[in-house]
Amino acid sequence: MTNQNGGYPFSDLELARRLERTEARANAAFVDARARVDPASGATWTEVAGAYAMFDGVGSPLTQTFGLGLFAEARDEDLARLEAFFEGRGAEVFHEVSPIADPALLARLSGRGYHPTELTSVLFRPTAGEPSGARVPGLTVRRTGPDEAELWAGVAAEGWASEAPELGDFMLALGRINAHAEGSHTFLAELDGQPVAAGGLSLGEGIALLAGASTVPAARRQGAQLALLEARLRFAAEQGYPLAMMAALPGSASQRNAERQGFRIAYTRIKWQLRRPSA
């Protein structure tokens, strides 16, 4: 339910469920796509006590859960099922947990040997609104087709590789699979006809998930990211999705830039990792 303050919903349980389910379904769609493209990967997902658990391979950032404790009580037997799902495939156990989830979950996780390992700001804003950036001559944004998966993946990987080589490799692989994921849309920003930035969008639960944005080093600070953001918001609004969401490291440049463009922090999420005692 939206309030009267510019169309922003309240940061409550209803919104948290929609945000977490949107991200969960986007990840599940990607896992389904990987399973179709590469059956030998063993990619699969399941739902336990309302939480989506994804296995995208050992070490993949997508191998984790979303929504734990938001849709139903996560009992010890539920956590045991989730742990078996991951450990039976040789993967570590990670849960993304919203602070709006059942408070009893925190004590239960601690009691089972979980430790917090990561914080994430989950942000949201209405998709409607006037463009806030000045037009840059020669800069355009377009949605790419399935036959351009390699092109999109290459641009995204080049942008991320300058931050960390392993992120570049991951984005290259992700881009190739993402073209086959249901509900996923990819966008390229081009400067004078040359691709310089890439961004992704997944649609679900009435919310558009923005992710995967990067700019090649030589084209940074020329407005490509703002143009990509505005194009994705406009596309989502045209498809009937009134809200957009994204995730960022708390206090990061990405969070600051998002807040400048009207995003608000819904909550700060904690990632919990299971650490078994050494034998």
PDB file of C-alpha atoms in Angstrom:
ATOM      1  CA  MET A   1       0.000   0.000   0.000  1.00  0.00           C
ATOM      2  CA  THR A   2       1.466   3.379  -0.972  1.00  0.00           C
ATOM      3  CA  ASN A   3       1.282   6.448   1.233  1.00  0.00           C
ATOM      4  CA  GLN A   4       0.690  10.032   0.142  1.00  0.00           C
ATOM      5  CA  ASN A   5       4.366  11.005   0.107  1.00  0.00           C
ATOM      6  CA  GLY A   6       5.230  10.869  -3.571  1.00  0.00           C
ATOM      7  CA  GLY A   7       4.044   7.315  -4.131  1.00  0.00           C
ATOM      8  CA  TYR A   8       6.597   5.677  -1.817  1.00  0.00           C
ATOM      9  CA  PRO A   9       5.259   2.642   0.094  1.00  0.00           C
ATOM     10  CA  PHE A  10       5.866   2.305   3.807  1.00  0.00           C
ATOM     11  CA  SER A  11       8.919   0.240   4.764  1.00  0.00           C
ATOM     12  CA  ASP A  12       6.947  -2.542   6.410  1.00  0.00           C
ATOM     13  CA  LEU A  13       6.470  -6.306   6.245  1.00  0.00           C
ATOM     14  CA  GLU A  14       4.385  -6.103   3.064  1.00  0.00           C
ATOM     15  CA  LEU A  15       7.071  -4.154   1.222  1.00  0.00           C
ATOM     16  CA  ALA A  16       9.863  -6.395   2.542  1.00  0.00           C
ATOM     17  CA  ARG A  17       8.045  -9.463   1.256  1.00  0.00           C
ATOM     18  CA  ARG A  18       7.636  -7.909  -2.185  1.00  0.00           C
ATOM     19  CA  LEU A  19      11.260  -6.766  -2.388  1.00  0.00           C
ATOM     20  CA  GLU A  20      12.739 -10.057  -1.216  1.00  0.00           C
ATOM     21  CA  ARG A  21      10.433 -12.123  -3.424  1.00  0.00           C
ATOM     22  CA  THR A  22      11.322 -10.006  -6.449  1.00  0.00           C
ATOM     23  CA  GLU A  23      15.027 -10.653  -5.949  1.00  0.00           C
ATOM     24  CA  ALA A  24      14.417 -14.300  -5.130  1.00  0.00           C
ATOM     25  CA  ARG A  25      12.391 -14.899  -8.288  1.00  0.00           C
ATOM     26  CA  ALA A  26      14.959 -13.100 -10.425  1.00  0.00           C
ATOM     27  CA  ASN A  27      17.654 -15.388  -9.050  1.00  0.00           C
ATOM     28  CA  ALA A  28      15.465 -18.462  -9.461  1.00  0.00           C
ATOM     29  CA  ALA A  29      14.795 -17.526 -13.095  1.00  0.00           C
ATOM     30  CA  PHE A  30      18.535 -17.239 -13.663  1.00  0.00           C
ATOM     31  CA  VAL A  31      19.119 -20.639 -12.054  1.00  0.00           C
ATOM     32  CA  ASP A  32      16.418 -22.153 -14.274  1.00  0.00           C
ATOM     33  CA  ALA A  33      18.122 -20.613 -17.309  1.00  0.00           C
ATOM     34  CA  ARG A  34      21.507 -22.032 -16.301  1.00  0.00           C
ATOM     35  CA  ALA A  35      19.943 -25.466 -15.818  1.00  0.00           C
ATOM     36  CA  ARG A  36      18.552 -25.305 -19.368  1.00  0.00           C
ATOM     37  CA  VAL A  37      21.753 -24.011 -20.954  1.00  0.00           C
ATOM     38  CA  ASP A  38      24.134 -26.170 -18.886  1.00  0.00           C
ATOM     39  CA  PRO A  39      22.352 -29.202 -17.390  1.00  0.00           C
ATOM     40  CA  ALA A  40      25.655 -30.558 -16.075  1.00  0.00           C
ATOM     41  CA  SER A  41      25.904 -27.568 -13.708  1.00  0.00           C
ATOM     42  CA  GLY A  42      23.306 -29.086 -11.387  1.00  0.00           C
ATOM     43  CA  ALA A  43      21.693 -25.660 -11.019  1.00  0.00           C
ATOM     44  CA  THR A  44      18.415 -25.881  -9.149  1.00  0.00           C
ATOM     45  CA  TRP A  45      16.283 -24.165  -6.518  1.00  0.00           C
ATOM     46  CA  THR A  46      13.672 -25.012  -3.936  1.00  0.00           C
ATOM     47  CA  GLU A  47      11.293 -23.293  -1.513  1.00  0.00           C
ATOM     48  CA  VAL A  48      11.305 -24.008   2.214  1.00  0.00           C
ATOM     49  CA  ALA A  49       9.120 -22.117   4.718  1.00  0.00           C
ATOM     50  CA  GLY A  50       8.582 -19.365   2.155  1.00  0.00           C
ATOM     51  CA  ALA A  51      12.306 -18.887   1.501  1.00  0.00           C
ATOM     52  CA  TYR A  52      13.780 -19.464  -1.957  1.00  0.00           C
ATOM     53  CA  ALA A  53      17.032 -21.430  -1.883  1.00  0.00           C
ATOM     54  CA  MET A  54      19.169 -21.261  -5.044  1.00  0.00           C
ATOM     55  CA  PHE A  55      22.086 -23.479  -6.064  1.00  0.00           C
ATOM     56  CA  ASP A  56      23.954 -21.948  -8.997  1.00  0.00           C
ATOM     57  CA  GLY A  57      27.197 -23.803  -8.396  1.00  0.00           C
ATOM     58  CA  VAL A  58      29.723 -23.889  -5.570  1.00  0.00           C
ATOM     59  CA  GLY A  59      31.044 -20.391  -4.887  1.00  0.00           C
ATOM     60  CA  SER A  60      28.435 -18.567  -6.994  1.00  0.00           C
ATOM     61  CA  PRO A  61      27.066 -15.353  -5.405  1.00  0.00           C
ATOM     62  CA  LEU A  62      23.613 -16.637  -6.340  1.00  0.00           C
ATOM     63  CA  THR A  63      23.961 -19.765  -4.190  1.00  0.00           C
ATOM     64  CA  GLN A  64      21.991 -18.643  -1.127  1.00  0.00           C
ATOM     65  CA  THR A  65      18.470 -17.982   0.133  1.00  0.00           C
ATOM     66  CA  PHE A  66      16.129 -14.989   0.089  1.00  0.00           C
ATOM     67  CA  GLY A  67      13.073 -14.332   2.238  1.00  0.00           C
ATOM     68  CA  LEU A  68      13.927 -16.479   5.256  1.00  0.00           C
ATOM     69  CA  GLY A  69      11.593 -15.668   8.162  1.00  0.00           C
ATOM     70  CA  LEU A  70       9.446 -13.243   6.152  1.00  0.00           C
ATOM     71  CA  PHE A  71       6.680 -15.530   4.907  1.00  0.00           C
ATOM     72  CA  ALA A  72       6.598 -18.189   7.622  1.00  0.00           C
ATOM     73  CA  GLU A  73       8.389 -19.144  10.798  1.00  0.00           C
ATOM     74  CA  ALA A  74      11.746 -20.741  10.012  1.00  0.00           C
ATOM     75  CA  ARG A  75      11.906 -23.657  12.443  1.00  0.00           C
ATOM     76  CA  ASP A  76      14.971 -25.763  13.180  1.00  0.00           C
ATOM     77  CA  GLU A  77      13.667 -28.488  10.882  1.00  0.00           C
ATOM     78  CA  ASP A  78      13.298 -25.908   8.083  1.00  0.00           C
ATOM     79  CA  LEU A  79      16.847 -24.681   8.572  1.00  0.00           C
ATOM     80  CA  ALA A  80      18.059 -28.288   8.585  1.00  0.00           C
ATOM     81  CA  ARG A  81      16.338 -28.863   5.210  1.00  0.00           C
ATOM     82  CA  LEU A  82      17.977 -25.766   3.759  1.00  0.00           C
ATOM     83  CA  GLU A  83      21.376 -26.732   5.114  1.00  0.00           C
ATOM     84  CA  ALA A  84      21.036 -30.191   3.575  1.00  0.00           C
ATOM     85  CA  PHE A  85      20.087 -28.617   0.235  1.00  0.00           C
ATOM     86  CA  PHE A  86      23.360 -26.662   0.086  1.00  0.00           C
ATOM     87  CA  GLU A  87      25.754 -29.000   1.872  1.00  0.00           C
ATOM     88  CA  GLY A  88      24.523 -31.983  -0.126  1.00  0.00           C
ATOM     89  CA  ARG A  89      25.798 -30.140  -3.207  1.00  0.00           C
ATOM     90  CA  GLY A  90      29.124 -29.189  -1.659  1.00  0.00           C
ATOM     91  CA  ALA A  91      28.179 -25.530  -1.136  1.00  0.00           C
ATOM     92  CA  GLU A  92      28.415 -23.288   1.892  1.00  0.00           C
ATOM     93  CA  VAL A  93      25.161 -22.131   3.486  1.00  0.00           C
ATOM     94  CA  PHE A  94      24.186 -18.449   3.172  1.00  0.00           C
ATOM     95  CA  HIS A  95      20.917 -16.701   4.057  1.00  0.00           C
ATOM     96  CA  GLU A  96      20.014 -13.092   3.192  1.00  0.00           C
ATOM     97  CA  VAL A  97      17.834 -11.935   6.083  1.00  0.00           C
ATOM     98  CA  SER A  98      15.743  -8.771   6.248  1.00  0.00           C
ATOM     99  CA  PRO A  99      15.568  -7.048   9.659  1.00  0.00           C
ATOM    100  CA  ILE A 100      11.775  -7.124   9.248  1.00  0.00           C
ATOM    101  CA  ALA A 101      11.840 -10.943   9.408  1.00  0.00           C
ATOM    102  CA  ASP A 102      10.689 -12.841  12.499  1.00  0.00           C
ATOM    103  CA  PRO A 103      12.955 -11.587  15.358  1.00  0.00           C
ATOM    104  CA  ALA A 104      13.189 -15.124  16.766  1.00  0.00           C
ATOM    105  CA  LEU A 105      15.137 -16.101  13.673  1.00  0.00           C
ATOM    106  CA  LEU A 106      18.258 -14.241  14.797  1.00  0.00           C
ATOM    107  CA  ALA A 107      18.634 -16.270  17.976  1.00  0.00           C
ATOM    108  CA  ARG A 108      17.902 -19.479  16.082  1.00  0.00           C
ATOM    109  CA  LEU A 109      20.601 -18.726  13.505  1.00  0.00           C
ATOM    110  CA  SER A 110      23.150 -17.870  16.185  1.00  0.00           C
ATOM    111  CA  GLY A 111      22.304 -21.045  18.066  1.00  0.00           C
ATOM    112  CA  ARG A 112      22.933 -23.153  14.968  1.00  0.00           C
ATOM    113  CA  GLY A 113      26.377 -21.669  14.367  1.00  0.00           C
ATOM    114  CA  TYR A 114      25.613 -18.902  11.881  1.00  0.00           C
ATOM    115  CA  HIS A 115      27.625 -15.669  11.793  1.00  0.00           C
ATOM    116  CA  PRO A 116      26.853 -12.367  10.004  1.00  0.00           C
ATOM    117  CA  THR A 117      29.213 -11.849   7.070  1.00  0.00           C
ATOM    118  CA  GLU A 118      27.809  -9.037   4.929  1.00  0.00           C
ATOM    119  CA  LEU A 119      25.483  -6.019   4.995  1.00  0.00           C
ATOM    120  CA  THR A 120      23.406  -4.792   2.057  1.00  0.00           C
ATOM    121  CA  SER A 121      21.237  -1.699   1.701  1.00  0.00           C
ATOM    122  CA  VAL A 122      17.983  -2.529  -0.074  1.00  0.00           C
ATOM    123  CA  LEU A 123      16.659   0.611  -1.790  1.00  0.00           C
ATOM    124  CA  PHE A 124      13.442   1.451  -3.640  1.00  0.00           C
ATOM    125  CA  ARG A 125      11.670   4.265  -5.493  1.00  0.00           C
ATOM    126  CA  PRO A 126       8.679   4.810  -7.779  1.00  0.00           C
ATOM    127  CA  THR A 127       9.482   4.206 -11.446  1.00  0.00           C
ATOM    128  CA  ALA A 128       7.485   7.268 -12.525  1.00  0.00           C
ATOM    129  CA  GLY A 129       9.167  10.648 -12.500  1.00  0.00           C
ATOM    130  CA  GLU A 130      10.823  13.198 -14.707  1.00  0.00           C
ATOM    131  CA  PRO A 131      14.373  12.502 -15.970  1.00  0.00           C
ATOM    132  CA  SER A 132      16.870  14.226 -13.701  1.00  0.00           C
ATOM    133  CA  GLY A 133      19.952  14.263 -15.908  1.00  0.00           C
ATOM    134  CA  ALA A 134      21.021  16.609 -18.678  1.00  0.00           C
ATOM    135  CA  ARG A 135      21.130  15.025 -22.105  1.00  0.00           C
ATOM    136  CA  VAL A 136      24.639  14.078 -23.222  1.00  0.00           C
ATOM    137  CA  PRO A 137      25.242  14.536 -26.967  1.00  0.00           C
ATOM    138  CA  GLY A 138      25.788  11.224 -28.708  1.00  0.00           C
ATOM    139  CA  LEU A 139      24.682   9.122 -25.697  1.00  0.00           C
ATOM    140  CA  THR A 140      21.776   6.727 -26.260  1.00  0.00           C
ATOM    141  CA  VAL A 141      20.354   3.696 -24.444  1.00  0.00           C
ATOM    142  CA  ARG A 142      18.612   0.715 -25.980  1.00  0.00           C
ATOM    143  CA  ARG A 143      17.309  -2.677 -24.904  1.00  0.00           C
ATOM    144  CA  THR A 144      19.307  -5.553 -26.349  1.00  0.00           C
ATOM    145  CA  GLY A 145      18.008  -8.736 -27.934  1.00  0.00           C
ATOM    146  CA  PRO A 146      18.853 -12.388 -27.193  1.00  0.00           C
ATOM    147  CA  ASP A 147      21.304 -12.462 -30.101  1.00  0.00           C
ATOM    148  CA  GLU A 148      23.358  -9.737 -28.402  1.00  0.00           C
ATOM    149  CA  ALA A 149      24.063 -11.681 -25.219  1.00  0.00           C
ATOM    150  CA  GLU A 150      27.797 -11.849 -25.952  1.00  0.00           C
ATOM    151  CA  LEU A 151      27.976  -8.122 -26.663  1.00  0.00           C
ATOM    152  CA  TRP A 152      26.142  -7.191 -23.441  1.00  0.00           C
ATOM    153  CA  ALA A 153      28.190  -9.651 -21.402  1.00  0.00           C
ATOM    154  CA  GLY A 154      31.460  -8.312 -22.794  1.00  0.00           C
ATOM    155  CA  VAL A 155      30.628  -4.692 -21.966  1.00  0.00           C
ATOM    156  CA  ALA A 156      29.400  -5.609 -18.467  1.00  0.00           C
ATOM    157  CA  ALA A 157      32.483  -7.733 -17.825  1.00  0.00           C
ATOM    158  CA  GLU A 158      34.871  -4.996 -18.962  1.00  0.00           C
ATOM    159  CA  GLY A 159      33.274  -2.552 -16.547  1.00  0.00           C
ATOM    160  CA  TRP A 160      33.318  -4.910 -13.569  1.00  0.00           C
ATOM    161  CA  ALA A 161      36.816  -6.287 -14.285  1.00  0.00           C
ATOM    162  CA  SER A 162      38.360  -2.912 -13.498  1.00  0.00           C
ATOM    163  CA  GLU A 163      36.986  -3.279  -9.947  1.00  0.00           C
ATOM    164  CA  ALA A 164      37.917  -6.942  -9.470  1.00  0.00           C
ATOM    165  CA  PRO A 165      39.014  -9.494 -12.096  1.00  0.00           C
ATOM    166  CA  GLU A 166      36.803 -12.220 -10.620  1.00  0.00           C
ATOM    167  CA  LEU A 167      33.747  -9.985 -10.999  1.00  0.00           C
ATOM    168  CA  GLY A 168      34.563  -9.540 -14.662  1.00  0.00           C
ATOM    169  CA  ASP A 169      34.680 -13.292 -15.196  1.00  0.00           C
ATOM    170  CA  PHE A 170      31.416 -13.758 -13.295  1.00  0.00           C
ATOM    171  CA  MET A 171      29.618 -11.034 -15.261  1.00  0.00           C
ATOM    172  CA  LEU A 172      30.809 -12.510 -18.543  1.00  0.00           C
ATOM    173  CA  ALA A 173      29.290 -15.868 -17.611  1.00  0.00           C
ATOM    174  CA  LEU A 174      26.185 -14.244 -16.126  1.00  0.00           C
ATOM    175  CA  GLY A 175      25.512 -12.205 -19.243  1.00  0.00           C
ATOM    176  CA  ARG A 176      25.563 -15.277 -21.434  1.00  0.00           C
ATOM    177  CA  ILE A 177      22.998 -17.032 -19.238  1.00  0.00           C
ATOM    178  CA  ASN A 178      20.897 -13.956 -18.475  1.00  0.00           C
ATOM    179  CA  ALA A 179      19.665 -13.727 -22.045  1.00  0.00           C
ATOM    180  CA  HIS A 180      17.732 -16.936 -21.407  1.00  0.00           C
ATOM    181  CA  ALA A 181      16.259 -15.990 -17.992  1.00  0.00           C
ATOM    182  CA  GLU A 182      12.509 -15.343 -17.855  1.00  0.00           C
ATOM    183  CA  GLY A 183      11.604 -11.763 -16.965  1.00  0.00           C
ATOM    184  CA  SER A 184      15.140 -10.485 -17.553  1.00  0.00           C
ATOM    185  CA  HIS A 185      15.934  -7.510 -19.797  1.00  0.00           C
ATOM    186  CA  THR A 186      19.343  -6.113 -20.700  1.00  0.00           C
ATOM    187  CA  PHE A 187      20.264  -2.578 -21.755  1.00  0.00           C
ATOM    188  CA  LEU A 188      23.290  -0.971 -23.392  1.00  0.00           C
ATOM    189  CA  ALA A 189      24.358   2.660 -23.319  1.00  0.00           C
ATOM    190  CA  GLU A 190      26.176   3.742 -26.463  1.00  0.00           C
ATOM    191  CA  LEU A 191      28.303   6.824 -26.957  1.00  0.00           C
ATOM    192  CA  ASP A 192      28.569   7.850 -30.590  1.00  0.00           C
ATOM    193  CA  GLY A 193      27.429   4.353 -31.516  1.00  0.00           C
ATOM    194  CA  GLN A 194      29.979   2.509 -29.357  1.00  0.00           C
ATOM    195  CA  PRO A 195      28.761   0.399 -26.392  1.00  0.00           C
ATOM    196  CA  VAL A 196      30.152   1.885 -23.165  1.00  0.00           C
ATOM    197  CA  ALA A 197      27.886   0.692 -20.335  1.00  0.00           C
ATOM    198  CA  ALA A 198      25.532  -2.164 -19.512  1.00  0.00           C
ATOM    199  CA  GLY A 199      22.682  -2.683 -17.068  1.00  0.00           C
ATOM    200  CA  GLY A 200      20.109  -5.332 -16.284  1.00  0.00           C
ATOM    201  CA  LEU A 201      16.476  -5.360 -15.208  1.00  0.00           C
ATOM    202  CA  SER A 202      14.227  -8.123 -13.866  1.00  0.00           C
ATOM    203  CA  LEU A 203      10.476  -7.730 -13.442  1.00  0.00           C
ATOM    204  CA  GLY A 204       8.419  -9.354 -10.691  1.00  0.00           C
ATOM    205  CA  GLU A 205       5.947  -8.739  -7.828  1.00  0.00           C
ATOM    206  CA  GLY A 206       5.105  -5.349  -9.346  1.00  0.00           C
ATOM    207  CA  ILE A 207       8.718  -4.334  -8.747  1.00  0.00           C
ATOM    208  CA  ALA A 208      11.594  -3.858 -11.193  1.00  0.00           C
ATOM    209  CA  LEU A 209      14.960  -5.097  -9.911  1.00  0.00           C
ATOM    210  CA  LEU A 210      17.888  -3.053 -11.248  1.00  0.00           C
ATOM    211  CA  ALA A 211      21.225  -4.874 -11.248  1.00  0.00           C
ATOM    212  CA  GLY A 212      24.470  -5.528 -13.078  1.00  0.00           C
ATOM    213  CA  ALA A 213      25.214  -1.914 -14.073  1.00  0.00           C
ATOM    214  CA  SER A 214      28.782  -1.076 -15.083  1.00  0.00           C
ATOM    215  CA  THR A 215      30.668   1.303 -17.379  1.00  0.00           C
ATOM    216  CA  VAL A 216      33.904   0.626 -19.237  1.00  0.00           C
ATOM    217  CA  PRO A 217      36.740   2.636 -17.639  1.00  0.00           C
ATOM    218  CA  ALA A 218      37.367   4.915 -20.630  1.00  0.00           C
ATOM    219  CA  ALA A 219      33.758   6.177 -20.654  1.00  0.00           C
ATOM    220  CA  ARG A 220      33.122   6.882 -16.994  1.00  0.00           C
ATOM    221  CA  ARG A 221      31.748  10.169 -15.659  1.00  0.00           C
ATOM    222  CA  GLN A 222      30.018  10.927 -18.949  1.00  0.00           C
ATOM    223  CA  GLY A 223      26.437  10.230 -17.870  1.00  0.00           C
ATOM    224  CA  ALA A 224      26.097   6.639 -19.067  1.00  0.00           C
ATOM    225  CA  GLN A 225      24.911   5.222 -15.736  1.00  0.00           C
ATOM    226  CA  LEU A 226      22.301   7.910 -15.234  1.00  0.00           C
ATOM    227  CA  ALA A 227      21.035   7.372 -18.770  1.00  0.00           C
ATOM    228  CA  LEU A 228      20.836   3.611 -18.144  1.00  0.00           C
ATOM    229  CA  LEU A 229      18.950   4.166 -14.901  1.00  0.00           C
ATOM    230  CA  GLU A 230      16.409   6.481 -16.504  1.00  0.00           C
ATOM    231  CA  ALA A 231      15.878   4.144 -19.460  1.00  0.00           C
ATOM    232  CA  ARG A 232      15.275   1.140 -17.208  1.00  0.00           C
ATOM    233  CA  LEU A 233      12.894   3.061 -14.952  1.00  0.00           C
ATOM    234  CA  ARG A 234      10.976   4.305 -17.978  1.00  0.00           C
ATOM    235  CA  PHE A 235      10.748   0.789 -19.440  1.00  0.00           C
ATOM    236  CA  ALA A 236       9.535  -0.638 -16.119  1.00  0.00           C
ATOM    237  CA  ALA A 237       6.872   2.067 -15.811  1.00  0.00           C
ATOM    238  CA  GLU A 238       5.712   1.355 -19.370  1.00  0.00           C
ATOM    239  CA  GLN A 239       5.374  -2.343 -18.485  1.00  0.00           C
ATOM    240  CA  GLY A 240       3.123  -1.462 -15.539  1.00  0.00           C
ATOM    241  CA  TYR A 241       5.654  -1.805 -12.723  1.00  0.00           C
ATOM    242  CA  PRO A 242       5.242   1.119 -10.302  1.00  0.00           C
ATOM    243  CA  LEU A 243       8.300   0.434  -8.110  1.00  0.00           C
ATOM    244  CA  ALA A 244      12.002  -0.189  -8.657  1.00  0.00           C
ATOM    245  CA  MET A 245      14.546  -1.673  -6.280  1.00  0.00           C
ATOM    246  CA  MET A 246      18.276  -2.149  -6.111  1.00  0.00           C
ATOM    247  CA  ALA A 247      20.889  -3.326  -3.611  1.00  0.00           C
ATOM    248  CA  ALA A 248      24.140  -1.603  -2.650  1.00  0.00           C
ATOM    249  CA  LEU A 249      26.932  -1.762  -0.113  1.00  0.00           C
ATOM    250  CA  PRO A 250      25.985   0.517   2.819  1.00  0.00           C
ATOM    251  CA  GLY A 251      27.651   3.915   2.549  1.00  0.00           C
ATOM    252  CA  SER A 252      29.052   3.150  -0.911  1.00  0.00           C
ATOM    253  CA  ALA A 253      29.184   5.419  -3.939  1.00  0.00           C
ATOM    254  CA  SER A 254      26.477   3.238  -5.491  1.00  0.00           C
ATOM    255  CA  GLN A 255      24.167   3.912  -2.550  1.00  0.00           C
ATOM    256  CA  ARG A 256      24.866   7.644  -2.628  1.00  0.00           C
ATOM    257  CA  ASN A 257      24.205   7.811  -6.357  1.00  0.00           C
ATOM    258  CA  ALA A 258      20.959   5.863  -5.913  1.00  0.00           C
ATOM    259  CA  GLU A 259      19.783   8.210  -3.167  1.00  0.00           C
ATOM    260  CA  ARG A 260      20.561  11.201  -5.394  1.00  0.00           C
ATOM    261  CA  GLN A 261      18.187   9.672  -7.943  1.00  0.00           C
ATOM    262  CA  GLY A 262      15.299   9.305  -5.525  1.00  0.00           C
ATOM    263  CA  PHE A 263      15.935   5.868  -4.036  1.00  0.00           C
ATOM    264  CA  ARG A 264      15.216   5.384  -0.335  1.00  0.00           C
ATOM    265  CA  ILE A 265      16.638   2.730   1.968  1.00  0.00           C
ATOM    266  CA  ALA A 266      13.956   0.208   2.899  1.00  0.00           C
ATOM    267  CA  TYR A 267      16.259  -1.633   5.303  1.00  0.00           C
ATOM    268  CA  THR A 268      19.767  -2.999   5.703  1.00  0.00           C
ATOM    269  CA  ARG A 269      19.912  -6.733   5.123  1.00  0.00           C
ATOM    270  CA  ILE A 270      22.325  -9.145   6.815  1.00  0.00           C
ATOM    271  CA  LYS A 271      23.869 -12.165   5.118  1.00  0.00           C
ATOM    272  CA  TRP A 272      24.389 -15.061   7.533  1.00  0.00           C
ATOM    273  CA  GLN A 273      26.856 -17.907   6.915  1.00  0.00           C
ATOM    274  CA  LEU A 274      26.813 -21.287   8.630  1.00  0.00           C
ATOM    275  CA  ARG A 275      30.159 -22.238  10.134  1.00  0.00           C
ATOM    276  CA  ARG A 276      30.367 -25.809  11.289  1.00  0.00           C
ATOM    277  CA  PRO A 277      32.726 -26.616  14.180  1.00  0.00           C
ATOM    278  CA  SER A 278      36.045 -28.084  13.056  1.00  0.00           C
ATOM    279  CA  ALA A 279      36.276 -31.847  13.500  1.00  0.00           C
TER     280      ALA A 279
END
